GROMACS .gro file of C-alpha atoms in nm:
model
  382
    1UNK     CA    1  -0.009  22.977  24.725
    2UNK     CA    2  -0.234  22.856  25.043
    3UNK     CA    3  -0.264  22.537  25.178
    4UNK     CA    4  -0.639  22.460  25.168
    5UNK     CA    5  -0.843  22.172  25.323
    6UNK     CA    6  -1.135  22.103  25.144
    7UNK     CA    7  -1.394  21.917  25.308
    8UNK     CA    8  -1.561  21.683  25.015
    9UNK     CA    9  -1.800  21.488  25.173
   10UNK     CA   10  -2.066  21.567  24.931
   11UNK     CA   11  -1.943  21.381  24.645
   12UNK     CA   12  -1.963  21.066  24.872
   13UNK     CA   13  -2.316  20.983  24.748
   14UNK     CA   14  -2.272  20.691  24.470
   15UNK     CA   15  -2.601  20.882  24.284
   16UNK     CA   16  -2.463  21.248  24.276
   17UNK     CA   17  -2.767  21.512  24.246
   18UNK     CA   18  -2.725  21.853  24.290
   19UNK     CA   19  -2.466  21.956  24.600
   20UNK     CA   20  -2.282  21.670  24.516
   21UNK     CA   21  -2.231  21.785  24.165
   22UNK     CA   22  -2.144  22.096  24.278
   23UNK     CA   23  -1.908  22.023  24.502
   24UNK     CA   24  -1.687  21.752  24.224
   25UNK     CA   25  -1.722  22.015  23.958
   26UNK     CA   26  -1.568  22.348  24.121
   27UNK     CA   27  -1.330  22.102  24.319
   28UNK     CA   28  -1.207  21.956  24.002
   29UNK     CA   29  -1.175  22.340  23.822
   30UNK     CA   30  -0.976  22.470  24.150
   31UNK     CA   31  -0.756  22.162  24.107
   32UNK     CA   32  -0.707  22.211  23.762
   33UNK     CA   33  -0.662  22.630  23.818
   34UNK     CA   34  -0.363  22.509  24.052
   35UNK     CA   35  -0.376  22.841  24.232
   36UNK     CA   36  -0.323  22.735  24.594
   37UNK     CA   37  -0.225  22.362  24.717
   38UNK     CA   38  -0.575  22.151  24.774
   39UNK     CA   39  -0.589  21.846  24.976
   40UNK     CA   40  -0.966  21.704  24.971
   41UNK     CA   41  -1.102  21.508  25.288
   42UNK     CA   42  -1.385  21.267  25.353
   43UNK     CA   43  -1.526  21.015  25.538
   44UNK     CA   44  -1.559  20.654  25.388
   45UNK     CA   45  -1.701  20.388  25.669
   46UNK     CA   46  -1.496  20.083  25.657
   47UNK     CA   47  -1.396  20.195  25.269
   48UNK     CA   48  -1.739  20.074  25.181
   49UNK     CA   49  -1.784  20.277  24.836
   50UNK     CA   50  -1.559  20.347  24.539
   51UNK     CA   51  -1.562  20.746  24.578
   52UNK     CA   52  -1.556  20.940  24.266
   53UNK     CA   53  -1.272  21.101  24.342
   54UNK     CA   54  -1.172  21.465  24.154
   55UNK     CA   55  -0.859  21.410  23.939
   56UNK     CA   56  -0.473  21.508  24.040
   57UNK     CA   57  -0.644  21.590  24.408
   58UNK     CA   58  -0.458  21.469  24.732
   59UNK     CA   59  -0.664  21.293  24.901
   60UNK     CA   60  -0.722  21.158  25.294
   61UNK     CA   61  -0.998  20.903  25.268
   62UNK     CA   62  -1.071  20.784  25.646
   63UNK     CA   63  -1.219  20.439  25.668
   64UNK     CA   64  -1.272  20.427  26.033
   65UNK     CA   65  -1.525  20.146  26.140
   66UNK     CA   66  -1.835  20.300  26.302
   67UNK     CA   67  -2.113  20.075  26.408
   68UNK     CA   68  -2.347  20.317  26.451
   69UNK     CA   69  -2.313  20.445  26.054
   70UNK     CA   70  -2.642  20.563  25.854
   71UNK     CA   71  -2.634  20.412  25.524
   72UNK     CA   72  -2.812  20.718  25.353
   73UNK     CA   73  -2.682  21.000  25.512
   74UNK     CA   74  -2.939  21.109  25.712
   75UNK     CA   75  -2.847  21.444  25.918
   76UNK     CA   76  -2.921  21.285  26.303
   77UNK     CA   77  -2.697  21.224  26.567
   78UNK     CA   78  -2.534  20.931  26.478
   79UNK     CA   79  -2.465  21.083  26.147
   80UNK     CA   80  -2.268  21.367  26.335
   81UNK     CA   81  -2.089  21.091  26.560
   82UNK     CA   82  -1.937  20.966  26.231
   83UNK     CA   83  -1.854  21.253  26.085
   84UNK     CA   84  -1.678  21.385  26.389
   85UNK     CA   85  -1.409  21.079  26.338
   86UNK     CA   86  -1.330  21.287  25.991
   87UNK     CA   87  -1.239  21.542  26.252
   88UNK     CA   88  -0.982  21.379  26.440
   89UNK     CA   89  -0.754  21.379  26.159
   90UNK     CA   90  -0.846  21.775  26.007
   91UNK     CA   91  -0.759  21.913  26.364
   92UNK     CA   92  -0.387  21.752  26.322
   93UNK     CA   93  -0.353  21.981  25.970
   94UNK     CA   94  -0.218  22.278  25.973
   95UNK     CA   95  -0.351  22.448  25.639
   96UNK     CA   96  -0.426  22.830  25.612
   97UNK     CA   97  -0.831  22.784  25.497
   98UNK     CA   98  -1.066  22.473  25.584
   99UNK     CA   99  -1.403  22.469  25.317
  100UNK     CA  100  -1.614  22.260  25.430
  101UNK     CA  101  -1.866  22.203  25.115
  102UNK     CA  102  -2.146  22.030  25.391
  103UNK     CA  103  -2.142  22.310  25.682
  104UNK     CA  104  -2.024  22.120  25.896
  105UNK     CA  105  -1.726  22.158  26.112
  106UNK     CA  106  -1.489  22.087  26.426
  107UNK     CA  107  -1.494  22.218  26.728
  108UNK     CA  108  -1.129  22.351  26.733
  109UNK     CA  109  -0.925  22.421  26.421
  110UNK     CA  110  -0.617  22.550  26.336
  111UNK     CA  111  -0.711  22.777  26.037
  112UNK     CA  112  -0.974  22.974  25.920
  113UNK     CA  113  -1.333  22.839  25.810
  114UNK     CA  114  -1.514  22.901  25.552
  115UNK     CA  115  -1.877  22.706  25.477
  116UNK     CA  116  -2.140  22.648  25.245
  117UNK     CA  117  -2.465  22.652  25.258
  118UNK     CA  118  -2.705  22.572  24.966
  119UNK     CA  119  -3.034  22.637  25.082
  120UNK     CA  120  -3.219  22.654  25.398
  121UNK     CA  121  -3.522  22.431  25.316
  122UNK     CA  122  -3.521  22.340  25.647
  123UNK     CA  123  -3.653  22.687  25.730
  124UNK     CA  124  -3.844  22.710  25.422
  125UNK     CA  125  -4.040  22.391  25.424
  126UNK     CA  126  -3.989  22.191  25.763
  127UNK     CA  127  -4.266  21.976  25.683
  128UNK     CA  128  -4.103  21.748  25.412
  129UNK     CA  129  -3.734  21.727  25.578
  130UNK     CA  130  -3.716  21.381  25.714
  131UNK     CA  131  -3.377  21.448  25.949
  132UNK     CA  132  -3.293  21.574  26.265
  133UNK     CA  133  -3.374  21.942  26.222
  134UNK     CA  134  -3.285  22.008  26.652
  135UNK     CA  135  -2.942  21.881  26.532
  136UNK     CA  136  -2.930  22.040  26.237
  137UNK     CA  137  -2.976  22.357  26.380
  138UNK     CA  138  -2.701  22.316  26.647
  139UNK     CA  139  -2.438  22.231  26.421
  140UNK     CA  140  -2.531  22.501  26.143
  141UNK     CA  141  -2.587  22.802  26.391
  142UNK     CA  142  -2.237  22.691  26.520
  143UNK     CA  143  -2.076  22.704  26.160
  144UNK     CA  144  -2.215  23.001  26.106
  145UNK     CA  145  -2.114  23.178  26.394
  146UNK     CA  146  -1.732  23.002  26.393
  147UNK     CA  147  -1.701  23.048  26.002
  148UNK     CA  148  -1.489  23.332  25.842
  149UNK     CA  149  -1.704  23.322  25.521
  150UNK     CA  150  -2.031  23.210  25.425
  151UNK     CA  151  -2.050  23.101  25.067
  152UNK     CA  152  -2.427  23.035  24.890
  153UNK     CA  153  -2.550  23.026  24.530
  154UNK     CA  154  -2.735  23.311  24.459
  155UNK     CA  155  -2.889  23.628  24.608
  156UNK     CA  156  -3.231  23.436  24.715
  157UNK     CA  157  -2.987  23.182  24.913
  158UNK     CA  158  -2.832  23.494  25.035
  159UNK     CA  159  -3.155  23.646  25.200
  160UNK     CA  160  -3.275  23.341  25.311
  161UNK     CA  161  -2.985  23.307  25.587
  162UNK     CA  162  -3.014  23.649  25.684
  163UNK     CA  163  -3.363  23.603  25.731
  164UNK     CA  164  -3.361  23.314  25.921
  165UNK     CA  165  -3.026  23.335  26.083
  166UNK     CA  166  -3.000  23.744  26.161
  167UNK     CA  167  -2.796  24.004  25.961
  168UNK     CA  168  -2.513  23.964  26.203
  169UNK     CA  169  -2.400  23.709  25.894
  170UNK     CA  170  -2.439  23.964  25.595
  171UNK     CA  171  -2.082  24.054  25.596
  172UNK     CA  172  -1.998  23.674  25.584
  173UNK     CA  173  -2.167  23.570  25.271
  174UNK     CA  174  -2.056  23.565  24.971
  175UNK     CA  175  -2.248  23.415  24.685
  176UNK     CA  176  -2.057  23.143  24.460
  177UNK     CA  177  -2.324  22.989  24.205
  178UNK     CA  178  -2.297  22.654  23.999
  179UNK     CA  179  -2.198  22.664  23.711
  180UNK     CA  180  -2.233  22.463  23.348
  181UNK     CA  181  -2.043  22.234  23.090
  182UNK     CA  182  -2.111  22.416  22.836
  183UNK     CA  183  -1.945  22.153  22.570
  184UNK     CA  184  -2.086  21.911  22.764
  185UNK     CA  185  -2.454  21.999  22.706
  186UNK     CA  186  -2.395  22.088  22.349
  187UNK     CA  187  -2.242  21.746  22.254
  188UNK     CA  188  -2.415  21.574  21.970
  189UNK     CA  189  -2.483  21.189  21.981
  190UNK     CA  190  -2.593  21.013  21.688
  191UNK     CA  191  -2.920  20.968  21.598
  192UNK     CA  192  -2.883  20.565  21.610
  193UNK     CA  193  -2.732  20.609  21.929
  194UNK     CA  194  -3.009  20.893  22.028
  195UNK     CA  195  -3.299  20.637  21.924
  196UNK     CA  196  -3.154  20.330  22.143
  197UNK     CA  197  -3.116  20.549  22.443
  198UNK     CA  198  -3.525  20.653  22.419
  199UNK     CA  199  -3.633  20.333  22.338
  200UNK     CA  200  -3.416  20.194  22.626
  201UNK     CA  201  -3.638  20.481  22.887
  202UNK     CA  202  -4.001  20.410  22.682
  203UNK     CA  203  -3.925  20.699  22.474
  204UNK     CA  204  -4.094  20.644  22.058
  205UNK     CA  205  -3.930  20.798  21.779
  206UNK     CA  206  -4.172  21.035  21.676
  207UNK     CA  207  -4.282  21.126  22.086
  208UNK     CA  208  -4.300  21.498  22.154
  209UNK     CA  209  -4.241  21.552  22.532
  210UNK     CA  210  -4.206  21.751  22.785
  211UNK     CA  211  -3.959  21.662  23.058
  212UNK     CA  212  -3.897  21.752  23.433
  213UNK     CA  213  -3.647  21.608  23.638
  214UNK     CA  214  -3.514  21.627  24.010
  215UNK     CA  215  -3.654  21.435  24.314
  216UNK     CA  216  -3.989  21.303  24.364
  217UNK     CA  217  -4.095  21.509  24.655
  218UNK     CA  218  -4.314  21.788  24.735
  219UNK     CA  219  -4.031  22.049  24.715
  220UNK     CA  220  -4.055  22.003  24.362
  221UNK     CA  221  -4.414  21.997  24.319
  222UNK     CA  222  -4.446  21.702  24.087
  223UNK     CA  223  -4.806  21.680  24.155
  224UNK     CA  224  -4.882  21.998  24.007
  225UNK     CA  225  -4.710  21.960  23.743
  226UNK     CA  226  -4.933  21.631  23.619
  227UNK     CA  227  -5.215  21.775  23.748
  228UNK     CA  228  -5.151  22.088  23.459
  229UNK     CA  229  -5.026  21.824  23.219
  230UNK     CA  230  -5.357  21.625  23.250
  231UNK     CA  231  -5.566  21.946  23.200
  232UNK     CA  232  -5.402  22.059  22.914
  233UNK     CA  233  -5.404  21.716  22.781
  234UNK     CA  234  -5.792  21.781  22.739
  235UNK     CA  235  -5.692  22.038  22.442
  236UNK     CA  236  -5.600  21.698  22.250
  237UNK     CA  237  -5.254  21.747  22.285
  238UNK     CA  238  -5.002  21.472  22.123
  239UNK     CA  239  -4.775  21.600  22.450
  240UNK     CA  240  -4.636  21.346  22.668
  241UNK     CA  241  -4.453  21.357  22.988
  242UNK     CA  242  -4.168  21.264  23.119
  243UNK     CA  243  -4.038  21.221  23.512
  244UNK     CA  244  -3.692  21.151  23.622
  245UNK     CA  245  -3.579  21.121  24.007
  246UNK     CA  246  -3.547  20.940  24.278
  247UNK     CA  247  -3.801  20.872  24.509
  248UNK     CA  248  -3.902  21.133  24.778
  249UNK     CA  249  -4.107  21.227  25.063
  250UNK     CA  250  -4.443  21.240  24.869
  251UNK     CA  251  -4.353  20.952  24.654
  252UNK     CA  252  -4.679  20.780  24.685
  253UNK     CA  253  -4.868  21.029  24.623
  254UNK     CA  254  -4.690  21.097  24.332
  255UNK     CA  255  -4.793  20.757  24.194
  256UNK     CA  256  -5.107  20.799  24.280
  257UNK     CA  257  -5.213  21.110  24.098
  258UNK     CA  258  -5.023  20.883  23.768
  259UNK     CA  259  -5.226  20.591  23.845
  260UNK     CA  260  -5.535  20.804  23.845
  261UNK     CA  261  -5.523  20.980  23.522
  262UNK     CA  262  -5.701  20.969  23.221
  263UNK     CA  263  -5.358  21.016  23.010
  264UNK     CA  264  -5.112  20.829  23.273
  265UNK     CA  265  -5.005  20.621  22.898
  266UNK     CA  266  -4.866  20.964  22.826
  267UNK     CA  267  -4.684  20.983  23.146
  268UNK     CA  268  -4.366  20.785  23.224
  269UNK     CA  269  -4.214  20.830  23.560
  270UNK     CA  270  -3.816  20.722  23.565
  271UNK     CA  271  -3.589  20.666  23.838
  272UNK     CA  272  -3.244  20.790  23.855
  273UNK     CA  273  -3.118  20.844  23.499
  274UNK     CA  274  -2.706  20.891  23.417
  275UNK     CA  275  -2.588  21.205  23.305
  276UNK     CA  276  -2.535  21.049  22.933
  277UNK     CA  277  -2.949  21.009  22.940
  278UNK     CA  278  -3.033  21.313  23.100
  279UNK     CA  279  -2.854  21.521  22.854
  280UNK     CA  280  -2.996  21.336  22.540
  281UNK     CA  281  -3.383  21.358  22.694
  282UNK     CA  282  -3.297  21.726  22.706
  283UNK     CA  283  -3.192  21.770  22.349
  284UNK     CA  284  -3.477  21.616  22.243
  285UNK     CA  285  -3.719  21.784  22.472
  286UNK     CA  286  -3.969  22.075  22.343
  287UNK     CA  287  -4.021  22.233  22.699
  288UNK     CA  288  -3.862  22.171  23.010
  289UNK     CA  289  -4.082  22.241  23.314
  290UNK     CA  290  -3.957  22.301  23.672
  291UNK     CA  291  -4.236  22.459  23.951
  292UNK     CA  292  -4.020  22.372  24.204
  293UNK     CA  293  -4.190  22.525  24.544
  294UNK     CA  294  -3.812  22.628  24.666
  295UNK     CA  295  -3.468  22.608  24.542
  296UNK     CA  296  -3.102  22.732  24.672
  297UNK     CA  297  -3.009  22.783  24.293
  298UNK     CA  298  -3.211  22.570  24.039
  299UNK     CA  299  -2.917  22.384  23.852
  300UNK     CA  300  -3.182  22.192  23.599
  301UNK     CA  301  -3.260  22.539  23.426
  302UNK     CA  302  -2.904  22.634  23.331
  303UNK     CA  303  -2.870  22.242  23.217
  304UNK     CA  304  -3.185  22.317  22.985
  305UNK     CA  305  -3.092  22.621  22.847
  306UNK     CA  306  -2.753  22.531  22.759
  307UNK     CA  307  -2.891  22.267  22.555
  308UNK     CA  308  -3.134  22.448  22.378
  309UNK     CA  309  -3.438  22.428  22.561
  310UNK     CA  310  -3.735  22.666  22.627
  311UNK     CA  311  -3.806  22.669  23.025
  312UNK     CA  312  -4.111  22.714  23.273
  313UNK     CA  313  -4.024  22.744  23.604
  314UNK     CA  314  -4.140  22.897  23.947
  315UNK     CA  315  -4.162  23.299  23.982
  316UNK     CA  316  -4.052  23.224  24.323
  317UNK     CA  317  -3.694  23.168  24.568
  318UNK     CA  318  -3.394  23.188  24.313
  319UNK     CA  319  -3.539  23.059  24.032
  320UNK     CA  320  -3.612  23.415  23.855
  321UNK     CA  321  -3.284  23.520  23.916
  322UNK     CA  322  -3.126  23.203  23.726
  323UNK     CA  323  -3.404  23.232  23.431
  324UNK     CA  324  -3.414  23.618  23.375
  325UNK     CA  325  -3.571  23.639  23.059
  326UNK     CA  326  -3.481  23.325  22.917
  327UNK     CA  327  -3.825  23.185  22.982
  328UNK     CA  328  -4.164  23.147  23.110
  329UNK     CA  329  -4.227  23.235  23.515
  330UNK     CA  330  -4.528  23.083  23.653
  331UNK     CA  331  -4.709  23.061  23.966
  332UNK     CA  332  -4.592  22.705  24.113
  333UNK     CA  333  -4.893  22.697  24.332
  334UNK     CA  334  -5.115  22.741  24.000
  335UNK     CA  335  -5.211  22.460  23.803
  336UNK     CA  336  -5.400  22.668  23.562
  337UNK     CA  337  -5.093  22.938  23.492
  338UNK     CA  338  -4.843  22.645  23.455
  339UNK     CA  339  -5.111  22.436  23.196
  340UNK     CA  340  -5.174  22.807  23.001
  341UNK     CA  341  -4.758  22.828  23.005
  342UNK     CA  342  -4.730  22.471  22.883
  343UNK     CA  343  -4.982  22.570  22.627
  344UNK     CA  344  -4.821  22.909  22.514
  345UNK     CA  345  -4.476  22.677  22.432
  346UNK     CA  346  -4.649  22.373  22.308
  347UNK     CA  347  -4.831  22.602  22.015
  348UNK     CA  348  -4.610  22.885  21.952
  349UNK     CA  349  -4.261  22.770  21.788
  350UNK     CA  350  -4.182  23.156  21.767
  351UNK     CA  351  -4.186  23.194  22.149
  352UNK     CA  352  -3.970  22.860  22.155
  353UNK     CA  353  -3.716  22.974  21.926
  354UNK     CA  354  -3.698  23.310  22.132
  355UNK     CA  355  -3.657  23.150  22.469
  356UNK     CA  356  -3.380  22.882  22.290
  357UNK     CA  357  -3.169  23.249  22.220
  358UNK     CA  358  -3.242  23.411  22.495
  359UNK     CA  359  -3.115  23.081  22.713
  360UNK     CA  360  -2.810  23.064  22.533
  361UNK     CA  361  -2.733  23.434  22.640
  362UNK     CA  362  -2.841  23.370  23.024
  363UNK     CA  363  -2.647  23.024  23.044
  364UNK     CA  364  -2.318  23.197  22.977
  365UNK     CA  365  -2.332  23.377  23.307
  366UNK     CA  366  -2.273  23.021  23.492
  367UNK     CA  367  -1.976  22.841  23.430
  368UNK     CA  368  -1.729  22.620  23.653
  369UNK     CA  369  -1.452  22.860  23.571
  370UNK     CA  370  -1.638  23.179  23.653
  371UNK     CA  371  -1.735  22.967  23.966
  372UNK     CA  372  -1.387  22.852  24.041
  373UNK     CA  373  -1.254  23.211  24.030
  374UNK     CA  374  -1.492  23.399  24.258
  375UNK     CA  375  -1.403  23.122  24.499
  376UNK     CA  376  -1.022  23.189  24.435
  377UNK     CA  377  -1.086  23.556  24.521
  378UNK     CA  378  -1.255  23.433  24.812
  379UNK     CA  379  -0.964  23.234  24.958
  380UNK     CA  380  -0.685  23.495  24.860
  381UNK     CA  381  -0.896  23.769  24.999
  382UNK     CA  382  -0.897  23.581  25.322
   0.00000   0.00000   0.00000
């Protein structure tokens, strides 16, 4: 057995989305695997937040006061000053391996490194990031060029860094992707229970919907996908539409383009929803849709299938090699391929039932366990 640091920081955030879920869910399968001797680290200012912390995992929680700390996490300088006190106590360690789920690490350290990396929207789509990118890049070109391995979550991840960052790093990376609860997303809930929980998010009975969900922000081209709602809504379509995510970078617009259609009663935009919700709108969902412009995986589709549900999603980044067949592939930049793809699901229950199969077959390929194993191989192998 190895003695392995594992830097947790990621499942900090009190409203876990993707990295963060990633991060608690192959943490909690290595701890329950028991193959090496975990100790999980992260940085809580002034103890401020009741972390959801991974079960029978040693943990070091620092609580140093910092005066300087950002609130939301924002990658800048002062974020980096912070995070550096986490340091202080990881350089007095002595394990064999030091993950470090965020990237980023200490200048000396006793043991080797490995990172991960999700995505490099940074790169893709500098636009809409709303941190420090010069800092960003310092601290990530150093991690990559101090780290033993580079672990990402899936091949389009993969090429991304090489792209951007030079093949130098090939060798490094190996790919680790999410995985699913299976059980988790087949559950059943009653159908009293089912009813309250729609009627509690604006949801009728009788409501056929489609449903999207992940940040409001360009990255996952929200706009688009009301604009193809609203013109397949003029085929006199009982279809309705539902939103879930936090507020992003092109919030307002966002609103905007609700406010200003003809079928915005057939539109309802929620915020964050619990997991408990999520998982009930997608059992009750006839298509889930997800254009995103880019994604370092595409978690949402492997949610959807494993509950049953026929996807459209981008033809583009990673998000073909999650879907395979399971699915419609559109042009995200298309309103009229993703209304005509809305269309072909919304009228044919054939092609529904089909995709439903086929997604049952692709889901099986991503699982915590699988995920928690290739990562084992990693660490023994190093």
């Amino acid at each position: 057995m190895k003695d392995i640091y594992l830097d947790i920081q990621p499942i900090w955030s009190k409203k876990k989305t993707g990295i963060g879920w990633y991060t608690y869910k192959i943490v909690e399968r290595l701890v329950e695997n028991n193959k090496n001797n975990y100790i999980g680290g992260l940085f809580n200012p002034c103890g401020i937040r009741k972390v959801d912390k991974v079960k029978n995992l040693k943990y070091k929680e620092i609580k140093y006061f910092w005066p300087y700390f950002n609130y939301c996490g924002v990658f800048n300088k002062k974020f980096f000053k912070w995070k550096f006190l986490s340091f202080n106590f990881i350089t007095k360690t002595n394990c064999d391996i030091y993950h470090f789920f965020n990237f980023v690490i200490p200048d000396k350290i006793n043991g080797k490194i490995i990172i991960t990396i999700h995505d490099t929207i940074h790169k893709v789509m500098p636009e809409n990031i709303n941190f420090d990118i010069e800092e960003f890049e310092k601290q990530i070109k150093k991690s990559l060029e101090k780290s033993n391995v580079i672990v990402t979550v899936s091949n389009s991840a993969k090429e991304d860094i090489i792209k951007y960052y030079g093949k130098k790093y090939e060798n490094k990376i190996k790919i680790v992707e999410p995985g699913v609860d299976l059980d988790k997303y087949k559950q059943e809930f009653s159908a009293k229970y089912t009813k309250e929980i729609l009627y509690k998010l604006g949801i009728k009975e009788n409501d056929e919907f489609m449903f999207t969900i992940g940040t409001l922000q360009k990255r996952k081209n929200i706009l688009n996908i009301i604009k193809a709602f609203n013109k397949y809504k003029e085929n006199n379509s009982k279809l309705k539409l539902i939103i879930a995510g936090n507020p992003g970078d092109n919030y307002q617009e966002i609103i905007n383009e609700y406010n200003n259609s003809k079928y915005k009663n057939d539109i309802k935009i929620l915020n964050y929803i619990s997991e408990e919700e999520k998982i009930i709108l997608y059992r009750n969902t006839k298509i889930f849709i997800f254009p995103s412009l880019y994604e370092g995986f595409g978690m949402p589709i492997v949610e959807a299938m494993a509950t049953g549900v026929p996807v459209i999603t981008s033809n583009i980044s990673s998000m073909p090699e999650v879907l395979g067949d399971a699915g419609i592939l559109v042009n995200p930049y298309s309103i009229e391929e993703i209304s005509k793809a809305i269309e072909k699901y919304d009228t044919n229950e054939k092609l529904r039932k089909e995709s439903v199969e086929k997604g049952y077959i692709q889901c099986q390929k991503f699982t915590w366990e699988n995920s928690a194993k290739k990562l084992e191989k990693i660490y023994k192998e190093m």
